[in-house]
Amino acid sequence: MEMINEGMQQAQENLADLKKRGRAAIGGDALAFMDTLLSPEEIAQSDLRVAIIGELIKARQEKGISQKKLEELSGVKQPVIARMEKGYTSPQIDTLLKVLAPLGKTLAVVPLNGAK
């Protein structure tokens, strides 16, 4: 349950960051609707995906790298990057790692708070 709360908190922070920067969230209006259809665990998983992709977009923009340039650096085709960023696809872990590496980012497996 702690992971769910952390994922939701991170997703809310990312959504607030997007709003602050004047950007629309992926599926912005759909978030309230999702609450009626999905379980808390499914919502947390979705929020975590949004948070991860939000961090990818933020890192790419902070480095001033276009999707096309990221294609050159990562070997992942620009249309695939665009679909990931728009939330149209759920990327494979290896694809996500390829895209994150040139941005100086990676994924990490860390213990949950309170987990042994």
Coordinates of C-alpha atoms in Angstrom, one line a residue:
M1 CA 0.0 0.0 0.0
E2 CA 2.9 2.3 0.7
M3 CA 4.1 1.9 -2.9
I4 CA 0.6 2.9 -4.1
N5 CA 0.7 6.0 -2.0
E6 CA 4.2 7.0 -3.2
G7 CA 3.2 6.4 -6.8
M8 CA 0.1 8.5 -6.5
Q9 CA 2.0 11.3 -4.7
Q10 CA 4.7 11.3 -7.4
A11 CA 2.0 11.3 -10.2
Q12 CA 0.3 14.3 -8.5
E13 CA 3.6 16.1 -8.2
N14 CA 4.3 15.5 -11.9
L15 CA 0.8 16.6 -12.9
A16 CA 1.3 19.8 -10.8
D17 CA 4.6 20.4 -12.5
L18 CA 3.0 19.9 -15.9
K19 CA 0.3 22.4 -15.1
K20 CA 2.8 24.9 -13.7
R21 CA 4.7 24.7 -17.1
G22 CA 1.4 25.2 -19.0
R23 CA 1.3 21.7 -20.4
A24 CA -1.6 19.3 -20.4
A25 CA -1.3 16.0 -18.6
I26 CA -1.7 12.8 -20.6
G27 CA -5.4 12.0 -20.4
G28 CA -6.0 15.0 -18.0
D29 CA -9.8 14.8 -17.8
A30 CA -9.7 11.1 -17.9
L31 CA -8.0 10.9 -14.5
A32 CA -11.3 11.6 -12.6
F33 CA -13.1 9.1 -14.8
M34 CA -10.5 6.4 -14.2
D35 CA -11.1 6.6 -10.5
T36 CA -14.6 5.2 -11.1
L37 CA -13.4 2.3 -13.3
L38 CA -10.1 1.1 -11.8
S39 CA -9.0 -0.3 -8.5
P40 CA -6.6 1.7 -6.4
E41 CA -3.8 -0.7 -7.5
E42 CA -4.6 -0.1 -11.1
I43 CA -4.7 3.6 -10.6
A44 CA -1.4 3.5 -8.8
Q45 CA 0.2 1.5 -11.7
S46 CA -1.2 4.1 -14.2
D47 CA 0.0 7.0 -12.1
L48 CA 3.5 5.4 -11.9
R49 CA 3.6 5.0 -15.7
V50 CA 2.6 8.7 -16.1
A51 CA 5.2 9.7 -13.5
I52 CA 8.0 7.7 -15.4
I53 CA 7.0 9.1 -18.8
G54 CA 6.7 12.6 -17.3
E55 CA 10.3 12.3 -16.0
L56 CA 11.5 11.1 -19.4
I57 CA 9.8 14.1 -21.1
K58 CA 11.2 16.5 -18.5
A59 CA 14.7 15.2 -18.8
R60 CA 14.6 15.4 -22.6
Q61 CA 13.3 19.0 -22.5
E62 CA 15.8 20.0 -19.8
K63 CA 18.7 18.8 -22.0
G64 CA 17.2 20.5 -25.1
I65 CA 17.1 17.2 -27.0
S66 CA 14.4 16.7 -29.7
Q67 CA 12.7 13.4 -30.2
K68 CA 14.6 13.0 -33.4
K69 CA 18.0 13.6 -31.7
L70 CA 17.0 11.2 -29.0
E71 CA 16.3 8.6 -31.7
E72 CA 19.9 9.1 -32.9
L73 CA 21.3 8.8 -29.4
S74 CA 19.2 5.9 -28.2
G75 CA 18.5 3.9 -31.4
V76 CA 14.8 4.0 -30.6
K77 CA 12.8 5.3 -33.5
Q78 CA 11.3 8.8 -33.1
P79 CA 7.7 7.6 -33.7
V80 CA 8.1 5.1 -30.9
I81 CA 9.4 7.9 -28.6
A82 CA 6.4 10.1 -29.6
R83 CA 3.9 7.3 -28.8
M84 CA 5.6 6.7 -25.4
E85 CA 5.5 10.4 -24.6
K86 CA 1.8 10.7 -25.6
G87 CA 0.9 7.6 -23.5
Y88 CA -0.3 5.7 -26.6
T89 CA 1.9 2.7 -25.7
S90 CA 3.4 1.1 -22.7
P91 CA 7.0 0.7 -23.5
Q92 CA 9.1 -2.4 -22.8
I93 CA 11.6 -2.0 -20.1
D94 CA 14.6 -2.4 -22.5
T95 CA 13.1 0.3 -24.7
L96 CA 12.6 2.7 -21.8
L97 CA 16.2 2.0 -20.6
K98 CA 17.6 2.8 -24.1
V99 CA 15.8 6.1 -24.2
L100 CA 16.7 7.1 -20.6
A101 CA 20.4 6.3 -20.9
P102 CA 21.3 9.3 -23.2
L103 CA 19.3 11.5 -20.9
G104 CA 21.6 10.5 -18.0
K105 CA 18.7 8.5 -16.3
T106 CA 17.9 4.9 -15.5
L107 CA 15.3 2.9 -13.6
A108 CA 16.1 1.5 -10.2
V109 CA 14.6 -1.1 -8.0
V110 CA 14.5 0.2 -4.5
P111 CA 12.9 -1.1 -1.3
L112 CA 9.5 0.2 -0.4
N113 CA 9.4 2.3 2.8
G114 CA 8.9 0.0 5.7
A115 CA 9.6 -3.1 3.6
K116 CA 12.1 -5.7 4.7

